[in-house]
mmCIF file of C-alpha atoms in Angstrom:
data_model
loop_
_atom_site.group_PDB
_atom_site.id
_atom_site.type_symbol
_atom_site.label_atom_id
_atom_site.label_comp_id
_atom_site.label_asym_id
_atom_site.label_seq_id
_atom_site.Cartn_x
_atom_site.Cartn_y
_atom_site.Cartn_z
ATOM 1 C CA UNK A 175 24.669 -5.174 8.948
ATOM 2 C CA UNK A 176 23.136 -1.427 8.909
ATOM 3 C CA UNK A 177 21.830 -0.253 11.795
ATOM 4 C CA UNK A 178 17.786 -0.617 11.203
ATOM 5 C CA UNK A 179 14.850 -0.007 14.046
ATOM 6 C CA UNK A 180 12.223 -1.668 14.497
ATOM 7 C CA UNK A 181 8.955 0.316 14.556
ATOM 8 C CA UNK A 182 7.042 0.075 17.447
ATOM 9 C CA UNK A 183 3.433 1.046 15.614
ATOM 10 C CA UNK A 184 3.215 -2.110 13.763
ATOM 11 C CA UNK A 185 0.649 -4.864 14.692
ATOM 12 C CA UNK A 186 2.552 -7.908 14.324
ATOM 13 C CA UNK A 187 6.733 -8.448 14.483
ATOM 14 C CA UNK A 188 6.351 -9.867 10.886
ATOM 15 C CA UNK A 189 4.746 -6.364 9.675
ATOM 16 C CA UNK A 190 7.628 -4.346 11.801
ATOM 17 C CA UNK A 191 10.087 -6.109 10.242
ATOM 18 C CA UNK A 192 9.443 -5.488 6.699
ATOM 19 C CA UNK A 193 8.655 -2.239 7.509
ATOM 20 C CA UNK A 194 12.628 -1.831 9.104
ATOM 21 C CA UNK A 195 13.554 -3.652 5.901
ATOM 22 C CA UNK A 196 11.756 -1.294 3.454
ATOM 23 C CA UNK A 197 12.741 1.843 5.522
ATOM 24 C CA UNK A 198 16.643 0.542 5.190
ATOM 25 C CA UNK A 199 16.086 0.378 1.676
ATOM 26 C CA UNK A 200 14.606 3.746 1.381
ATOM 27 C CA UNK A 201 17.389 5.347 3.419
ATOM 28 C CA UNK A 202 19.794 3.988 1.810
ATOM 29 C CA UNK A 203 21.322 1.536 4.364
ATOM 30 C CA UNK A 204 19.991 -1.767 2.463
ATOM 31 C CA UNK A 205 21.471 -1.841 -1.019
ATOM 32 C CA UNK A 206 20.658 -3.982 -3.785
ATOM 33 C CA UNK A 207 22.686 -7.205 -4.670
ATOM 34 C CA UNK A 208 24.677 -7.286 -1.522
ATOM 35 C CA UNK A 209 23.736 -10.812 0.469
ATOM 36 C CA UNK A 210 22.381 -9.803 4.131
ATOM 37 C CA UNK A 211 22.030 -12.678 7.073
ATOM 38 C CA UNK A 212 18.650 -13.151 8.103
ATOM 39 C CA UNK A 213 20.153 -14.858 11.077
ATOM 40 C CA UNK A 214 22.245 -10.972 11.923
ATOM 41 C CA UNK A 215 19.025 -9.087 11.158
ATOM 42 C CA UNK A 216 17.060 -11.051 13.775
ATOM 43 C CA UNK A 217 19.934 -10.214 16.194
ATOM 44 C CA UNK A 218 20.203 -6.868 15.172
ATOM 45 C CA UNK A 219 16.551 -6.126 15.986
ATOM 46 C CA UNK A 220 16.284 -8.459 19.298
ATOM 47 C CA UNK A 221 13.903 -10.615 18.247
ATOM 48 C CA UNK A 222 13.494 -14.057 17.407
ATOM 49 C CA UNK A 223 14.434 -15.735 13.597
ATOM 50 C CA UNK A 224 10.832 -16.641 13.376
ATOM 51 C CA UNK A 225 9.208 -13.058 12.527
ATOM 52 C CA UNK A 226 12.262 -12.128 10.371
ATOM 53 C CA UNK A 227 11.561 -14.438 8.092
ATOM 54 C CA UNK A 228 7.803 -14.036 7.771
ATOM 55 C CA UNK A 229 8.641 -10.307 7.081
ATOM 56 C CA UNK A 230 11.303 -11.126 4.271
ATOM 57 C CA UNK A 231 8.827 -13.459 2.979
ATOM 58 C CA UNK A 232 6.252 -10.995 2.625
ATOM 59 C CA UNK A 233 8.928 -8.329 1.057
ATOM 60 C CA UNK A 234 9.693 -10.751 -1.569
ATOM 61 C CA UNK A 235 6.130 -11.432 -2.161
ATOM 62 C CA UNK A 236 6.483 -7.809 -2.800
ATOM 63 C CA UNK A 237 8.877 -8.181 -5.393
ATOM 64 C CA UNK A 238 11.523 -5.641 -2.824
ATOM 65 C CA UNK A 239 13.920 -8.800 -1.710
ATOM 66 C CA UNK A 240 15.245 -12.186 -3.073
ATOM 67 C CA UNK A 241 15.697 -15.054 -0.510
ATOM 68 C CA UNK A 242 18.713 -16.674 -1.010
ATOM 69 C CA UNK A 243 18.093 -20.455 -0.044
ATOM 70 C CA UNK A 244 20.448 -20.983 2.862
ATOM 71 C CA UNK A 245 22.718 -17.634 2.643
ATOM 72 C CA UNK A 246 20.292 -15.218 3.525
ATOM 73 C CA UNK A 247 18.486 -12.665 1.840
ATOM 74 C CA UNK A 248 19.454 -9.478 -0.999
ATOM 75 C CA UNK A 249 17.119 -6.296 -1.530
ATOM 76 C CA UNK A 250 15.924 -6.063 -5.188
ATOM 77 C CA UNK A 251 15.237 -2.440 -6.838
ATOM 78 C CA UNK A 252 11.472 -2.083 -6.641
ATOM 79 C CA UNK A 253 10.206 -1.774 -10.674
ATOM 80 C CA UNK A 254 7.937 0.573 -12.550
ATOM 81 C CA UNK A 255 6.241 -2.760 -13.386
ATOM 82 C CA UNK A 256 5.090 -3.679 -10.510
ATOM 83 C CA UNK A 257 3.017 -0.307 -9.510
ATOM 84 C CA UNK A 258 1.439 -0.259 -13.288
ATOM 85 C CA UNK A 259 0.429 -4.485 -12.365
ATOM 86 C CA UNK A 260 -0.678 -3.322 -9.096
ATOM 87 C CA UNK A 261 -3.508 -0.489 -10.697
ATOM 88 C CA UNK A 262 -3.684 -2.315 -13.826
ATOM 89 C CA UNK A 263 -5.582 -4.917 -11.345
ATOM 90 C CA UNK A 264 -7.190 -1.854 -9.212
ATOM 91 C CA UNK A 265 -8.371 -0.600 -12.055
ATOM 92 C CA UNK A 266 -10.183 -4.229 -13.531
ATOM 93 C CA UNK A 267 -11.823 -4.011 -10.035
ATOM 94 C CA UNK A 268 -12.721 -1.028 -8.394
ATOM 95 C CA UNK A 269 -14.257 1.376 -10.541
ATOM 96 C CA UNK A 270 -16.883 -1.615 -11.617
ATOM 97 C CA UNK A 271 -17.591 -2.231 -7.948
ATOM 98 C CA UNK A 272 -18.329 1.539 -6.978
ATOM 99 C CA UNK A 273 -20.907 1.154 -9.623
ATOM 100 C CA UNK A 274 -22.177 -1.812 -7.837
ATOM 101 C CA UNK A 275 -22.019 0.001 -4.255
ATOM 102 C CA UNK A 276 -23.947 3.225 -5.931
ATOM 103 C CA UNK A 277 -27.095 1.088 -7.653
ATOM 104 C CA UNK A 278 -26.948 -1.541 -4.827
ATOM 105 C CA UNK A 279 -25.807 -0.467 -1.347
ATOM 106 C CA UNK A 280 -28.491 -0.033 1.429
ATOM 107 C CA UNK A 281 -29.336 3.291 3.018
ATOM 108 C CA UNK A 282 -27.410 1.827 6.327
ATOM 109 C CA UNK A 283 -24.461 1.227 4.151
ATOM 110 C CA UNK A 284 -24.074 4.240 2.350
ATOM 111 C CA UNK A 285 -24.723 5.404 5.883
ATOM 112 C CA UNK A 286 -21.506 3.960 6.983
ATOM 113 C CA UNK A 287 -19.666 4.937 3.528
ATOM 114 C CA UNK A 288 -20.757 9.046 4.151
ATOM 115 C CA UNK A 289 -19.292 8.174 8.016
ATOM 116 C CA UNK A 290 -16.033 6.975 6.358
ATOM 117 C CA UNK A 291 -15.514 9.792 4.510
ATOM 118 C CA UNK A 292 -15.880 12.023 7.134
ATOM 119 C CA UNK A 293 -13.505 9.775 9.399
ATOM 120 C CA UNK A 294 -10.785 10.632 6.623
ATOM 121 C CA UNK A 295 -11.214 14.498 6.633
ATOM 122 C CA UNK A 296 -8.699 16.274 8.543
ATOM 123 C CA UNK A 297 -7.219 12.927 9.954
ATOM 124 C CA UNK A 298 -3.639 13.133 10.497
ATOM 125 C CA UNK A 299 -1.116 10.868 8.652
ATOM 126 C CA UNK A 300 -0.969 8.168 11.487
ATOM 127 C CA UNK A 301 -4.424 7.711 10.970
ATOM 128 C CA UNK A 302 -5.622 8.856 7.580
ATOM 129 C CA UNK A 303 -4.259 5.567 5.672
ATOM 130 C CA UNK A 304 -6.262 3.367 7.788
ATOM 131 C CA UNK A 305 -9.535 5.659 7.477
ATOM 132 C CA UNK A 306 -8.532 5.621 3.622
ATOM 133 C CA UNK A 307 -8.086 1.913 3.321
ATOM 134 C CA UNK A 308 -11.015 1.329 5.477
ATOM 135 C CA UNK A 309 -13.663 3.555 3.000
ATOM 136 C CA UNK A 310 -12.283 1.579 -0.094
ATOM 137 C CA UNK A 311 -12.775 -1.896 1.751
ATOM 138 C CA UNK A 312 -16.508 -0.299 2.591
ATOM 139 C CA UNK A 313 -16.718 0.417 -1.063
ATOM 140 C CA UNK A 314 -15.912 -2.966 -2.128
ATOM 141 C CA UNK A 315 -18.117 -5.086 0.878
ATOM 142 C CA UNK A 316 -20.963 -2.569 0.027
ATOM 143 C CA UNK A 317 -20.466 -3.809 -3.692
ATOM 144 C CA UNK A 318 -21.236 -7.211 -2.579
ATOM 145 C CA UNK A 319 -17.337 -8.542 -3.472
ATOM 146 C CA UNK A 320 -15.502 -9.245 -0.205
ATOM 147 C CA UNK A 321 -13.222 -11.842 -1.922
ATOM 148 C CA UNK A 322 -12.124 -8.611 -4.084
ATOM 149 C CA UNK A 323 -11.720 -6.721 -0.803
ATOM 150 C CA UNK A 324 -9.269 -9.113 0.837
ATOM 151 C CA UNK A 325 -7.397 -8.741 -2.284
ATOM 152 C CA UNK A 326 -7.382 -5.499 -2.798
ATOM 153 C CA UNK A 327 -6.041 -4.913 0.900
ATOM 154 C CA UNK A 328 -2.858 -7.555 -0.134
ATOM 155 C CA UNK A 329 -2.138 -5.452 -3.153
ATOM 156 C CA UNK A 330 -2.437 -2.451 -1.237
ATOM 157 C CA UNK A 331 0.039 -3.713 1.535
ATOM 158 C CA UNK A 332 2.206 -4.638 -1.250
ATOM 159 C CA UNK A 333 2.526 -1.105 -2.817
ATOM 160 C CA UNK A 334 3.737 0.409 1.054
ATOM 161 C CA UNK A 335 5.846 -2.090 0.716
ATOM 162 C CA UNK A 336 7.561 -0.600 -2.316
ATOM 163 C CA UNK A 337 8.027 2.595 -1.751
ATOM 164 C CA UNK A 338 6.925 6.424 0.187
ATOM 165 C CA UNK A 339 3.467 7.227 -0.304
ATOM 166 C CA UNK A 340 2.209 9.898 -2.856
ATOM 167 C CA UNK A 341 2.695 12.519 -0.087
ATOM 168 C CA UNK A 342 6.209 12.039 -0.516
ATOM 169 C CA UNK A 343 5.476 13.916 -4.027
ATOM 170 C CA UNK A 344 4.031 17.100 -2.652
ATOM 171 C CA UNK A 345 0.523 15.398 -2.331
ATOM 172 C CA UNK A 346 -1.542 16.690 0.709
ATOM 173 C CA UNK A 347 -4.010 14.805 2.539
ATOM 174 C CA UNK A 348 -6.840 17.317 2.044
ATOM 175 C CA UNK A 349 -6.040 16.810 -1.520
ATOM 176 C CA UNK A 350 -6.375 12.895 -1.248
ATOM 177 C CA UNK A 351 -9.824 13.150 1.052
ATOM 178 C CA UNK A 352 -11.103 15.561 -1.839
ATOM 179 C CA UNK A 353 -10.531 13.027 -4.670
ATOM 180 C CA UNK A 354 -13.128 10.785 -2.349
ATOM 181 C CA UNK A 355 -15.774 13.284 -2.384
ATOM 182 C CA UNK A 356 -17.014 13.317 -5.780
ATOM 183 C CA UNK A 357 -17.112 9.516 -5.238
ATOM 184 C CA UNK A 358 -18.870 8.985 -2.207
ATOM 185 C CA UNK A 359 -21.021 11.885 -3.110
ATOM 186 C CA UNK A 360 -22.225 9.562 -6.632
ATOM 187 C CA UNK A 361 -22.834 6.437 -4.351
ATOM 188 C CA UNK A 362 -24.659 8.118 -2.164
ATOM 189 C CA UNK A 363 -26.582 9.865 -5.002
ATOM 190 C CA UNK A 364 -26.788 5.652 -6.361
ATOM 191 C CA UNK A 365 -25.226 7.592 -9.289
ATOM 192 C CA UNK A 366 -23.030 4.231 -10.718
ATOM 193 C CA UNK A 367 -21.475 5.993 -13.519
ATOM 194 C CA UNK A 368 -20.223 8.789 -11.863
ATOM 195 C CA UNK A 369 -19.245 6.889 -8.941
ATOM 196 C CA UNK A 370 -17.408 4.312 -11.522
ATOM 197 C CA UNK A 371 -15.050 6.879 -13.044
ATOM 198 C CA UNK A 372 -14.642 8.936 -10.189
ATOM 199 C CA UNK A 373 -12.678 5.721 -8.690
ATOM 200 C CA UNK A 374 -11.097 4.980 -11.998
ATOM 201 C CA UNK A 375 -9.899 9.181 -11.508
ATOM 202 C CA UNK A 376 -8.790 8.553 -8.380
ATOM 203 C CA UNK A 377 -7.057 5.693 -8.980
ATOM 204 C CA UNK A 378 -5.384 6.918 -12.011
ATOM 205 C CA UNK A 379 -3.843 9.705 -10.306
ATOM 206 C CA UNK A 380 -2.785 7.883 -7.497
ATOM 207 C CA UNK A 381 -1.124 5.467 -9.695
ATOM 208 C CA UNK A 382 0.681 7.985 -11.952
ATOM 209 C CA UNK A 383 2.004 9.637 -8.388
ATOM 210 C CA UNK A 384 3.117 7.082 -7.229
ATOM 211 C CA UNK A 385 5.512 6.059 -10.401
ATOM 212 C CA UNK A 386 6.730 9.670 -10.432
ATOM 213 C CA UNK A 387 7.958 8.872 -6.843
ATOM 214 C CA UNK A 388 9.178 5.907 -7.411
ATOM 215 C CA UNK A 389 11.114 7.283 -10.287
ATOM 216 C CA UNK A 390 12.512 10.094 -8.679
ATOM 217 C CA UNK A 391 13.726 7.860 -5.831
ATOM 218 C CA UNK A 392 15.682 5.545 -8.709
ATOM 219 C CA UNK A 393 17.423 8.593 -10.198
ATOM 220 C CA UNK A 394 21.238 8.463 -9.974
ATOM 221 C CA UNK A 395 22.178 11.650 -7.458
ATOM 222 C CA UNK A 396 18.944 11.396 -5.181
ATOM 223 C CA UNK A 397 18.904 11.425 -1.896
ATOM 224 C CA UNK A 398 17.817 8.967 0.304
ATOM 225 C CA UNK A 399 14.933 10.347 1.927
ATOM 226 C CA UNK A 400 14.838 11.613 5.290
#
């Protein structure tokens, strides 16, 4: 069994230990259709058997691992397919509900959407992902569609779980905060159309990144990264 750590910054055991899992992956040290005891992973990382297999259970949700009833578990190359499923879905339901938040949204809410925005600029990485995942969940409840919130947050977790974020590609975080401002700017103008494809933009671009990384990552020669 590779030598994985467990990352301290996670809020539950089950979240650390897909995160060990995907970074083991990433590096390299977890390769695909080699069998791995769940039972030498829990030792490994000095915890009980309990979290280690919520994690693995939420990595295969992910599509990133196959549990192997009674031998243990194997990682599975993370597909093209699954990002373009992942925005294809995005796609069905954000842009619509920035519309929504624009026409709809109360003063005190696009209050707390203009305060979101400014949470994200000049955040650093540790805590620009939650500001970023916190002003699209504002979008969404402001929309009147918390059901498509929680949902959106799973699919979200589920694309970490596949692979580096789009910074990994040479994208900055100033550049990410200023694909927000021409959207929060057209809800806060109640400006639906222009808020509606300045999500589908965003989320467009985000995808695309994100395949390009994931790409580069799968091509024979690269390295792990570091």
């Amino acid at each position: 069994m590779p030598s994985l750590v467990l990352p301290s910054e996670a809020p539950t055991l089950a979240d650390a230990v897909a995160q060990a899992v995907r970074d083991g992956v990433a590096a390299g040290q977890l390769v695909p259709d080699r069998t791995y005891s769940v039972y030498q992973l829990a030792e490994l990382l000095g915890i009980s058997r309990s979290p280690v297999r919520e994690g693995l259970l939420r990595l295969a949700e992910a599509g990133l691992v196959e549990i192997l009833r009674n031998r243990g578990f194997r990682v599975l190359p993370p597909r093209a397919h699954d990002i373009e499923e992942i925005f294809g879905i995005r796609l069905a339901l954000e842009p619509p509900a920035a519309r929504l938040a624009a026409e709809r949204g109360s003063d005190e809410q696009h209050a707390a959407i203009r305060a979101a925005l400014k949470t994200m600029e000049g955040a650093a990485e540790p805590d620009f992902w939650p500001a970023d995942r916190a002003l699209h969940d504002l979008l969404l409840r402001t929309a009147g569609k918390p059901r498509t919130a929680a949902l959106v947050a799973g699919l979200r977790s589920t694309t970490a779980l596949l692979g580096p974020p789009t910074t990994a590609s040479g994208r900055t975080l100033a550049e990410i905060h200023a694909e927000h401002v021409p959207l929060v700017s057209a809800v806060l103008a109640r400006d639906g159309a222009a808020a509606e494809a300045a999500m589908r933009t965003h989320l467009e671009a985000t995808g695309r990144l994100l395949l390009r990384t994931l790409s580069d990552a799968a091509a024979p020669g690269s390295p792990p990264p570091s």
